[in-house]
């Protein structure tokens, strides 16, 4: 039995959703009310126009690795005015991969993938533009080697310039879903933490060198009971928002403290001050419904709305 194939099948069956919060800024960097920007426009309608545009006009670009990539919609988007959401599937493709398509029953080669061929995948997305709010939400299905955040942001801002609205800029930032984070904080096990200082406290300072920040990494024994340390870190995470240094267990004060918690085979890094650095990709495989091995569209919409409610 091909072990690598089994691993790839498991990866393909995992459903990971990433959630971002977006704002629309004017030239003065002021956040706009999304449902009434530019004095009269509703961003829900603008987003819908953008989706229609990229469905007909595939966005092509070269990534940092020199691969030719394309970005479009695999089908017409669905706009729900009552829920103020737009949903559908993106089509992402890239070149530069060699491989073969084989018959699943006989393993006979059906097609050779050449370097110039586009390797394409469809993946789910949901855009939510709340009424009378300065924040919207963008959720997409995360798949290996298929990024969305930067190309979506760039493509939308290019679309705005194309339609003659150049004084507004869409900006996406990660938006951790609180109840999923709580599962890690409550049920997970602390694996390590880092005490980070912007200025080195070591004797090397006497050399008058600026060598950057100092980090103390404490890796914890998996067999030890680290609940007391975890409780201190979680309390700091929940309550600390000051710009001052972070005091920690009579060991000094630090510019930042990060810690890694493992839960259900997944590790996630938390930051006490800079919470926007927390990666927002979550495995929701157990929460969605499947049909013929694929997550159903309806269940993806339902789970996405739950994620938004928890992150709002």
Coordinates of C-alpha atoms in Angstrom, one line a residue:
X1 CA 0.0 0.0 0.0
X2 CA 1.3 3.5 -0.9
X3 CA 1.9 5.3 2.4
X4 CA 2.4 8.6 0.8
X5 CA -0.9 8.3 -1.1
X6 CA -2.7 7.6 2.2
X7 CA -1.2 10.7 3.7
X8 CA -2.2 12.8 0.7
X9 CA -5.7 11.4 0.9
X10 CA -6.0 12.3 4.6
X11 CA -4.8 15.9 3.8
X12 CA -7.3 16.2 1.0
X13 CA -10.2 15.1 3.3
X14 CA -9.2 17.7 6.0
X15 CA -11.3 20.9 5.8
X16 CA -9.4 23.9 7.0
X17 CA -11.0 27.3 7.0
X18 CA -9.1 30.6 7.4
X19 CA -11.0 33.7 8.6
X20 CA -10.0 37.3 8.0
X21 CA -11.5 40.6 9.0
X22 CA -11.4 43.4 6.5
X23 CA -11.8 47.1 6.5
X24 CA -12.1 49.8 3.8
X25 CA -9.8 52.8 4.3
X26 CA -9.9 56.1 2.6
X27 CA -6.7 58.1 1.8
X28 CA -6.6 59.5 5.3
X29 CA -6.5 55.9 6.6
X30 CA -10.0 56.3 8.1
X31 CA -12.2 53.2 8.3
X32 CA -15.4 53.5 6.3
X33 CA -18.9 52.2 7.1
X34 CA -19.0 49.3 4.6
X35 CA -22.7 49.4 3.8
X36 CA -22.5 53.2 3.0
X37 CA -19.0 54.1 1.7
X38 CA -18.3 56.7 -0.9
X39 CA -21.4 58.5 0.3
X40 CA -23.8 56.0 -1.2
X41 CA -22.3 52.6 -2.2
X42 CA -22.8 49.4 -0.4
X43 CA -19.7 47.2 -0.3
X44 CA -21.9 44.1 -0.6
X45 CA -22.9 45.2 -4.1
X46 CA -19.3 46.2 -4.9
X47 CA -18.0 42.8 -3.8
X48 CA -20.7 41.1 -5.9
X49 CA -19.6 43.2 -8.9
X50 CA -16.0 42.2 -8.2
X51 CA -16.8 38.5 -8.1
X52 CA -18.7 38.8 -11.4
X53 CA -15.7 40.6 -12.9
X54 CA -13.0 38.0 -11.9
X55 CA -15.3 35.2 -13.0
X56 CA -15.1 36.6 -16.5
X57 CA -11.6 38.1 -16.3
X58 CA -9.1 35.6 -14.8
X59 CA -6.4 37.3 -12.8
X60 CA -2.9 36.0 -13.7
X61 CA 0.4 36.8 -11.9
X62 CA 3.8 35.5 -11.1
X63 CA 4.4 34.5 -7.4
X64 CA 7.6 34.9 -5.4
X65 CA 8.8 31.5 -6.5
X66 CA 8.5 32.4 -10.2
X67 CA 5.4 30.3 -10.8
X68 CA 2.7 31.4 -13.1
X69 CA -0.6 31.5 -11.2
X70 CA -4.2 32.2 -12.0
X71 CA -7.1 33.3 -9.8
X72 CA -10.8 33.3 -10.7
X73 CA -14.2 31.9 -9.7
X74 CA -15.1 28.4 -10.7
X75 CA -18.8 29.3 -10.9
X76 CA -21.2 32.2 -10.5
X77 CA -21.3 33.6 -6.9
X78 CA -24.4 33.4 -4.8
X79 CA -25.5 36.7 -3.1
X80 CA -27.8 36.5 -0.1
X81 CA -29.0 40.0 0.7
X82 CA -30.8 39.0 3.9
X83 CA -27.7 37.4 5.4
X84 CA -25.5 39.9 3.6
X85 CA -23.1 37.2 2.4
X86 CA -21.6 36.2 -1.0
X87 CA -20.5 32.6 -1.3
X88 CA -19.1 30.2 -4.0
X89 CA -15.9 28.6 -5.0
X90 CA -12.6 30.1 -6.2
X91 CA -10.5 28.6 -8.9
X92 CA -6.7 28.8 -8.2
X93 CA -4.1 27.4 -10.5
X94 CA -0.4 27.4 -10.8
X95 CA 2.3 26.0 -13.1
X96 CA 5.7 24.3 -12.4
X97 CA 4.6 20.9 -11.1
X98 CA 5.5 17.6 -12.7
X99 CA 3.3 14.6 -12.1
X100 CA 0.8 12.0 -13.5
X101 CA -2.9 11.5 -13.3
X102 CA -3.6 7.8 -12.8
X103 CA -6.6 5.6 -12.9
X104 CA -7.8 5.0 -9.3
X105 CA -8.6 1.3 -9.9
X106 CA -5.8 0.2 -12.2
X107 CA -3.0 2.8 -11.5
X108 CA -2.6 3.2 -15.3
X109 CA -1.4 6.6 -16.4
X110 CA -4.2 8.7 -17.8
X111 CA -2.4 12.0 -18.2
X112 CA 1.1 13.5 -17.7
X113 CA 1.2 16.8 -15.9
X114 CA 3.9 19.0 -17.6
X115 CA 5.7 22.0 -16.1
X116 CA 3.6 24.4 -18.2
X117 CA 0.3 22.9 -17.2
X118 CA -1.9 24.7 -14.7
X119 CA -2.5 22.6 -11.6
X120 CA -6.0 23.9 -10.5
X121 CA -8.2 23.5 -7.5
X122 CA -11.5 24.8 -6.4
X123 CA -12.1 26.0 -2.9
X124 CA -15.0 27.5 -0.9
X125 CA -15.2 31.1 0.1
X126 CA -17.7 33.3 2.0
X127 CA -17.7 37.1 2.2
X128 CA -19.8 38.9 4.9
X129 CA -20.5 42.6 4.8
X130 CA -22.5 43.5 7.9
X131 CA -24.9 46.4 7.9
X132 CA -23.7 49.7 9.5
X133 CA -20.3 48.2 10.4
X134 CA -16.7 49.2 9.7
X135 CA -15.6 45.5 9.7
X136 CA -16.4 42.7 7.3
X137 CA -15.3 39.0 7.2
X138 CA -13.7 36.9 4.6
X139 CA -13.5 33.1 5.0
X140 CA -11.9 30.7 2.5
X141 CA -11.0 27.0 2.4
X142 CA -7.2 26.7 2.9
X143 CA -5.5 24.3 0.6
X144 CA -1.8 23.5 0.2
X145 CA 0.1 25.6 -2.3
X146 CA -3.0 27.8 -3.0
X147 CA -2.8 31.1 -1.3
X148 CA -5.8 33.5 -1.4
X149 CA -5.4 36.4 1.0
X150 CA -2.9 38.5 -0.9
X151 CA -4.3 37.9 -4.4
X152 CA -7.8 38.6 -3.2
X153 CA -6.7 41.9 -1.6
X154 CA -4.7 43.0 -4.6
X155 CA -7.3 41.9 -7.2
X156 CA -10.1 43.8 -5.4
X157 CA -8.0 47.0 -5.0
X158 CA -7.1 46.7 -8.7
X159 CA -10.8 46.3 -9.5
X160 CA -11.6 49.5 -7.5
X161 CA -9.0 51.5 -9.5
X162 CA -10.4 50.0 -12.7
X163 CA -13.9 51.3 -11.9
X164 CA -12.5 54.8 -11.1
X165 CA -12.6 54.5 -7.3
X166 CA -8.9 54.9 -6.4
X167 CA -9.2 56.6 -3.0
X168 CA -10.3 53.5 -1.1
X169 CA -8.1 50.5 0.0
X170 CA -9.3 47.1 1.2
X171 CA -7.2 45.7 4.0
X172 CA -7.4 42.2 5.4
X173 CA -6.2 41.1 8.8
X174 CA -6.4 37.8 10.5
X175 CA -9.4 37.3 12.8
X176 CA -9.1 34.4 15.3
X177 CA -12.4 32.7 16.1
X178 CA -12.7 33.0 19.8
X179 CA -14.5 29.8 20.6
X180 CA -12.0 27.7 18.6
X181 CA -9.2 29.4 20.4
X182 CA -10.9 28.7 23.7
X183 CA -10.7 25.0 22.9
X184 CA -6.9 25.2 22.7
X185 CA -6.7 27.4 25.8
X186 CA -9.0 25.2 27.9
X187 CA -8.2 21.7 26.6
X188 CA -4.8 21.9 25.1
X189 CA -1.4 21.1 26.6
X190 CA 1.3 23.7 26.9
X191 CA 4.4 22.7 24.9
X192 CA 6.7 25.6 25.1
X193 CA 6.9 29.4 25.6
X194 CA 9.2 32.2 24.6
X195 CA 10.2 35.3 26.6
X196 CA 11.0 38.0 24.1
X197 CA 12.8 41.2 24.8
X198 CA 13.5 44.0 22.3
X199 CA 16.9 44.7 23.7
X200 CA 19.4 42.0 24.7
X201 CA 20.1 41.7 28.4
X202 CA 23.3 39.7 28.0
X203 CA 26.9 40.8 28.6
X204 CA 27.4 41.1 24.8
X205 CA 25.8 44.6 25.2
X206 CA 29.2 45.8 26.5
X207 CA 30.5 45.4 22.9
X208 CA 28.1 48.2 21.9
X209 CA 26.6 46.0 19.2
X210 CA 23.0 46.1 18.1
X211 CA 22.3 42.4 17.5
X212 CA 18.5 42.5 17.8
X213 CA 16.1 41.1 20.3
X214 CA 16.8 38.4 22.8
X215 CA 14.5 35.3 23.2
X216 CA 14.5 32.7 25.9
X217 CA 12.8 29.5 24.7
X218 CA 11.5 27.1 27.4
X219 CA 10.5 23.7 26.1
X220 CA 8.4 21.7 28.5
X221 CA 8.7 18.1 29.4
X222 CA 5.6 16.3 27.9
X223 CA 5.3 14.1 31.1
X224 CA 5.4 17.1 33.5
X225 CA 2.3 18.8 34.9
X226 CA 2.6 22.3 33.4
X227 CA -1.0 23.4 34.2
X228 CA 0.1 26.2 36.6
X229 CA 2.4 27.8 34.0
X230 CA -0.3 27.4 31.4
X231 CA -2.9 29.1 33.7
X232 CA -0.6 32.1 34.1
X233 CA 0.0 32.5 30.4
X234 CA -3.7 32.1 29.6
X235 CA -4.6 34.8 32.2
X236 CA -2.1 37.1 30.6
X237 CA -3.4 36.4 27.2
X238 CA -7.0 37.1 28.2
X239 CA -6.3 40.3 30.2
X240 CA -3.1 42.0 29.1
X241 CA -3.5 44.7 26.5
X242 CA -1.1 47.4 27.8
X243 CA 1.8 48.7 25.8
X244 CA 4.0 48.2 28.8
X245 CA 6.3 45.3 29.4
X246 CA 4.7 42.0 30.5
X247 CA 5.7 40.8 34.0
X248 CA 6.2 37.0 34.2
X249 CA 6.5 34.9 37.4
X250 CA 9.1 37.1 39.1
X251 CA 11.5 36.4 36.1
X252 CA 11.4 40.0 34.8
X253 CA 9.3 41.9 32.3
X254 CA 9.3 41.3 28.6
X255 CA 8.2 43.1 25.4
X256 CA 6.3 40.0 24.2
X257 CA 5.6 36.4 25.4
X258 CA 4.5 33.7 23.0
X259 CA 3.4 30.2 23.9
X260 CA 2.6 27.0 22.0
X261 CA -0.4 24.8 22.9
X262 CA -1.1 21.4 21.3
X263 CA -4.7 20.1 21.0
X264 CA -6.1 17.2 18.9
X265 CA -2.7 16.8 17.2
X266 CA -2.5 20.4 16.1
X267 CA -0.1 23.0 17.6
X268 CA -1.0 26.7 17.7
X269 CA 1.2 29.7 18.7
X270 CA -0.4 32.4 20.8
X271 CA 0.9 36.0 21.4
X272 CA 0.0 37.9 24.5
X273 CA 0.3 41.4 23.0
X274 CA 0.2 41.0 19.2
X275 CA -2.9 38.7 18.9
X276 CA -3.2 39.5 15.2
X277 CA -0.1 37.2 14.6
X278 CA -2.2 34.2 15.6
X279 CA -2.8 32.1 12.5
X280 CA -6.5 31.7 11.8
X281 CA -6.6 28.5 9.9
X282 CA -8.9 26.0 11.8
X283 CA -9.6 22.3 11.1
X284 CA -13.4 22.0 10.9
X285 CA -13.5 18.5 9.4
X286 CA -15.6 17.2 12.3
X287 CA -18.0 20.1 12.1
X288 CA -19.0 19.8 8.4
X289 CA -21.1 17.3 6.5
X290 CA -19.7 15.2 3.6
X291 CA -21.3 13.9 0.4
X292 CA -19.3 11.6 -1.9
X293 CA -16.2 12.5 0.1
X294 CA -16.6 16.3 -0.3
X295 CA -17.8 18.8 2.3
X296 CA -21.3 20.0 1.4
X297 CA -21.7 23.6 0.4
X298 CA -24.5 24.1 2.9
X299 CA -22.5 22.9 5.8
X300 CA -19.5 25.1 4.9
X301 CA -21.8 28.1 4.8
X302 CA -23.3 27.2 8.2
X303 CA -19.9 26.7 9.9
X304 CA -18.5 29.8 8.3
X305 CA -21.3 31.9 9.8
X306 CA -20.6 30.3 13.2
X307 CA -16.9 31.3 12.9
X308 CA -17.9 34.9 12.1
X309 CA -20.2 35.0 15.1
X310 CA -17.4 33.9 17.3
X311 CA -14.9 36.2 15.9
X312 CA -17.1 39.3 15.7

